């Protein structure tokens, strides 16, 4: 019922998949031929089929092997493509068939940010294809595609033949094609996984914790596939541990390699992996969770503010290390978190600011605040330049101004500042409790002042 | 970009999942440290939304419609007409026969009066003496249709590929038609007379029915809830049926834009061959529905392929769009007035295709986007937004790699929900945006290979919040995955609320084909304040199972209202179809949990052994006393033989409390044996161990020990507490299978029965009896011989295998000079035996007798079997010795 934390593959499924991709590629070729479309940039199965001599295929295979070997020597984490490697090593014929799948995926960009490729740029607009596909045309394509793979179909198992027939008629299978565990271990994992999810949705954290603990001890299970669940479970059960867990995740699994787009098409990197251009989700989650947690803590300790156990400062140091030391992280979201860290810091310090201070002590205190405000601004500037992140700009600017105002006002006219925040809360249209609370307190404040 | 949105990445919005956080915004303290708590505005908010975990599904349900209902259409013809027709034919034929007869008969003048019961053919005497009696007549008002045909029809969109040509079905090769959309929808309808008279919109439900899924039913979903205390099912009042003459694939109710300030009155029905548009003309105060429709639009007018989906333009009441199974799409215009003869016009300019040779599935969706010239066309691997007026298209989503598009639901003008195989994505279709944009997504963690996942979205407003309840269901299981999103008041931003929940639909074992929700909670604030209760949501849920075509009505509620027995089901027309589900027990075997607790109890009893105050022999003794007392009490009640036989034989365990811990099985055996011996004098017969063991082990064992050892082999693999568990099992098995009866009672009844029989039957019975006496005797003797042989061979084969090597070792050892005491030590270290019963010398002797039959080179079998065999060979020796303990008089 739920997504497995591992990829289930069996020979049957693999063969079925190969058949499907072969069919799809054949259809694609035929369609392009009929439409007179020539694809240029990317290597297509058409290209490879046009010059499909055995020599070529062998060369290609050899090249692949060399590349793989080089990569493994280079010491990059190569665990991602284990299944592919295994797939390729199963023999010459398998290799050729796997290429069908590969050549299918070669045509498409593999996004890292999301499971699908989302595109909203209006300059990519094209005119509507004002044609219609006719039955005869489609039938010709189907026939030719089926004819080409007659041999493969003969060799395929009955189950796969039925599968291809069904799929080619446009129908879909009721039961998941490769969702069925076929060994006892897989069965075990699947049961454990289902149990884990069910317990989470029921809020039964003790049981979920046990399931999670069991699950991650199975060697095949990659913790990167279930870290979110782990975070949730730890959050609910042992709230002290979840930040540690996330930090461990980001320390161990943060990868700064370039995204190997040509091999990796079995598992989505969206939530599980990172690369040079994609910060893994567990890192951002860790930073957000830590920031929110530390903000709460630093307001809880309230009166006695001790700089020596300032976790927020530690977090700021960590992020700056990530951003400013090689290999540089160039993610706008991290920059945004960094700026928010400074902002929270500025807020805390400006709140603590004692307006009765005089002389150099006052200067030092106000300088601290100003410094953090400046940092916030510069970080936001960097974030903006990355050009893929939006945030309510004016809202933050107003808040920064408020912080600065706190340094200059005396105790007597705190009203202006209140009005400011009030305005701001109205501006920011949210229903969150704090803003309502603030509104109420403001009301009471007004009534008392009148 | 508006100033008020949450910070997020432009292209993907907020991506959330279990334990995954996304960008937040800091809302600082308000200068006053004491009061102002630091606030974070996150995309994920537990407090805003209602607590989903309080949602419950009623265990009661009522059936909306099943196969059994007869189809009634007033326009075409009804049954009465058919009957009349037949009668006419009858009288005609009678006339005809009369004429023929008259012509054949020579005495014309007599003008014979043919009696009414005249038969044209010679009456045939049928032999009415059957060899058996038919108890009930197998007459029914229905025609006979083979069961598998019904099953196939009722799952019309399921295609089992095993059927085609081949004999056997391939497991897991069932496929379905992805173009079959919702077959049960509800929506609000406002007809033109309603608009003029300013009447509130009616909620109607529209669903398909009939034997071939070709009949459309339209009904008004019933009135207001009257009281808060009881939750009743809605009354589904009158319904109007239309025969579509083709299997219905999808039903949609037009959903107009909020800008128009009214509800639609059109229903679209897509069948295998055509698209029908039905307009609701009027809904009377008694909920009678008047409809009108134009000529259906066959797909041949549009292209070569059947339709896959259609949509109504929310801004234009007369425009609709269609897409066929290969991705050709087009716009159409309805005639001005929907009446017979009126035809839908397909636009000659506005058509196109999103055909993709790589996309095999027939699933396509079409839906209006942000404005009335913009459309969204989807297949499984892409989503294309296009504008007819400005002639452009843009591939917004390309899902070739890791996910597939599964479903799309248009919420209103501003939002839509897209379900992919990985995520639920809320997309914004606001007019201010240039394109469709991703707002917020939730990784749902459901199996991404399951293509049958579907979406069901309902807007609810509990306590002033504006929530979107998103339900995901599948054909593969009966769980509904519920998540909610909350819109703020001005619908400017959307957040995710709470954690999702799983709802198990009661009574449903297979998957869900359709789920349909509508809100029926009290939303009126005046009413709420009058009731002075917490705002609780209450939803009606209609569910269509995959197994049959019955539609069930459930209540989903978050309040703690008692979900009462439904008093008002449906009105008279439906009363026959009210069904109370009784099958539950067979679905969920009740004894499994009880077994589990038993095992648990047994194991806990072992881990914390209770100190036994008295020795075991005394326990047995008291037990024996209790048992015999109980039997003595029972016996006088058996005097009236018939009465006693009418009741069931009670197993021995019901008579007296069985002692919990039985360690010494052989003593227990001897106790029971003595008991049976004692009562044999009084004419009682007990089930012997032989019978019990031959039932369970297929060999007659004299002793419980053998049984015990056999079981121990199995349990030993499972748990460390195998011994105690086995003892428990043995105790339970033996005590529940031990019965006793009095043969003399039976003989009296037998005699009586025999006397009641007539001559030939009695002879048969008598002959049986004789045969029984002679052959049974021989059979028995041979059986016992055989079984002894069998038992011997069975039990000895493993013995030989294992003990042979042991004994050979042993002989070697003795040759080396080891004492036999060491050997006995080895056996003692095995925890299988009670030390008191197991003495070393007999074991040694018994094992030493065996090896002579075996070659020395035989490999040892695994040791457990050897244990069993040891005790077997041993216990047969011991059984005689060990009858001293216990006893009673």
Short mmCIF file of N, CA, C and O in Angstrom, two decimals, chain B residues 594-609 660-661 715 719 721-729 731-732:
data_model
loop_
_atom_site.label_atom_id
_atom_site.label_comp_id
_atom_site.label_asym_id
_atom_site.label_seq_id
_atom_site.Cartn_x
_atom_site.Cartn_y
_atom_site.Cartn_z
N UNK B 594 -8.08 -13.60 19.96
CA UNK B 594 -8.18 -14.38 21.19
C UNK B 594 -7.06 -15.41 21.26
O UNK B 594 -6.50 -15.66 22.32
N UNK B 595 -6.74 -15.97 20.10
CA UNK B 595 -5.62 -16.91 20.07
C UNK B 595 -4.33 -16.21 20.45
O UNK B 595 -3.51 -16.74 21.21
N UNK B 596 -4.18 -15.03 19.92
CA UNK B 596 -2.97 -14.28 20.20
C UNK B 596 -2.85 -14.03 21.71
O UNK B 596 -1.77 -14.19 22.28
N UNK B 597 -3.96 -13.64 22.31
CA UNK B 597 -3.89 -13.38 23.75
C UNK B 597 -3.56 -14.65 24.50
O UNK B 597 -2.85 -14.62 25.50
N UNK B 598 -4.07 -15.76 23.99
CA UNK B 598 -3.79 -17.03 24.66
C UNK B 598 -2.30 -17.32 24.63
O UNK B 598 -1.71 -17.70 25.66
N UNK B 599 -1.74 -17.16 23.45
CA UNK B 599 -0.31 -17.42 23.32
C UNK B 599 0.45 -16.49 24.25
O UNK B 599 1.38 -16.89 24.95
N UNK B 600 0.00 -15.26 24.28
CA UNK B 600 0.66 -14.28 25.10
C UNK B 600 0.58 -14.65 26.58
O UNK B 600 1.58 -14.64 27.30
N UNK B 601 -0.63 -15.06 26.97
CA UNK B 601 -0.82 -15.46 28.36
C UNK B 601 0.08 -16.63 28.71
O UNK B 601 0.72 -16.65 29.76
N UNK B 602 0.10 -17.58 27.77
CA UNK B 602 0.90 -18.76 28.03
C UNK B 602 2.36 -18.39 28.23
O UNK B 602 3.01 -18.84 29.17
N UNK B 603 2.86 -17.52 27.35
CA UNK B 603 4.26 -17.16 27.46
C UNK B 603 4.54 -16.36 28.71
O UNK B 603 5.57 -16.54 29.34
N UNK B 604 3.62 -15.50 29.06
CA UNK B 604 3.86 -14.73 30.28
C UNK B 604 3.83 -15.65 31.49
O UNK B 604 4.59 -15.47 32.44
N UNK B 605 2.93 -16.63 31.43
CA UNK B 605 2.86 -17.56 32.55
C UNK B 605 4.18 -18.30 32.72
O UNK B 605 4.60 -18.62 33.82
N UNK B 606 4.83 -18.54 31.60
CA UNK B 606 6.08 -19.26 31.68
C UNK B 606 7.19 -18.37 32.20
O UNK B 606 8.02 -18.76 33.01
N UNK B 607 7.19 -17.14 31.70
CA UNK B 607 8.27 -16.26 32.12
C UNK B 607 8.17 -15.90 33.61
O UNK B 607 9.18 -15.72 34.26
N UNK B 608 6.96 -15.80 34.10
CA UNK B 608 6.82 -15.61 35.55
C UNK B 608 6.09 -16.81 36.14
O UNK B 608 4.88 -16.78 36.28
N UNK B 609 6.78 -17.84 36.39
CA UNK B 609 6.09 -19.05 36.86
C UNK B 609 5.52 -18.84 38.26
O UNK B 609 6.18 -18.32 39.16
N UNK B 660 -4.02 -25.55 35.32
CA UNK B 660 -3.30 -24.73 34.36
C UNK B 660 -2.02 -25.36 33.87
O UNK B 660 -1.78 -25.46 32.69
N UNK B 661 -1.23 -25.76 34.84
CA UNK B 661 0.06 -26.27 34.45
C UNK B 661 0.08 -27.79 34.56
O UNK B 661 -0.05 -28.34 35.65
N UNK B 715 7.04 -26.39 17.61
CA UNK B 715 7.11 -25.17 18.40
C UNK B 715 8.54 -24.76 18.74
O UNK B 715 8.82 -23.60 18.95
N UNK B 719 9.70 -20.67 19.17
CA UNK B 719 9.90 -19.92 20.39
C UNK B 719 10.74 -20.69 21.39
O UNK B 719 10.83 -21.90 21.34
N UNK B 721 10.06 -20.78 24.46
CA UNK B 721 9.19 -21.33 25.48
C UNK B 721 8.39 -22.52 24.96
O UNK B 721 7.24 -22.72 25.35
N UNK B 722 8.99 -23.24 24.07
CA UNK B 722 8.23 -24.24 23.34
C UNK B 722 7.59 -25.28 24.26
O UNK B 722 6.46 -25.68 24.05
N UNK B 723 8.32 -25.65 25.29
CA UNK B 723 7.79 -26.74 26.12
C UNK B 723 6.46 -26.37 26.74
O UNK B 723 5.48 -27.11 26.63
N UNK B 724 6.46 -25.22 27.37
CA UNK B 724 5.26 -24.82 28.07
C UNK B 724 4.12 -24.59 27.09
O UNK B 724 2.98 -24.98 27.33
N UNK B 725 4.48 -23.97 25.97
CA UNK B 725 3.45 -23.71 24.97
C UNK B 725 2.83 -25.00 24.48
O UNK B 725 1.63 -25.12 24.33
N UNK B 726 3.71 -25.95 24.24
CA UNK B 726 3.21 -27.24 23.76
C UNK B 726 2.28 -27.86 24.80
O UNK B 726 1.26 -28.43 24.45
N UNK B 727 2.69 -27.74 26.03
CA UNK B 727 1.82 -28.31 27.06
C UNK B 727 0.46 -27.64 27.05
O UNK B 727 -0.57 -28.29 27.18
N UNK B 728 0.49 -26.33 26.86
CA UNK B 728 -0.78 -25.61 26.79
C UNK B 728 -1.62 -26.12 25.64
O UNK B 728 -2.81 -26.38 25.77
N UNK B 729 -0.95 -26.23 24.52
CA UNK B 729 -1.67 -26.65 23.33
C UNK B 729 -2.26 -28.04 23.55
O UNK B 729 -3.42 -28.29 23.27
N UNK B 731 -2.94 -29.52 26.29
CA UNK B 731 -4.03 -29.48 27.25
C UNK B 731 -5.32 -29.03 26.56
O UNK B 731 -6.36 -29.65 26.67
N UNK B 732 -5.18 -27.96 25.82
CA UNK B 732 -6.37 -27.41 25.17
C UNK B 732 -6.94 -28.37 24.16
O UNK B 732 -8.16 -28.59 24.10
#
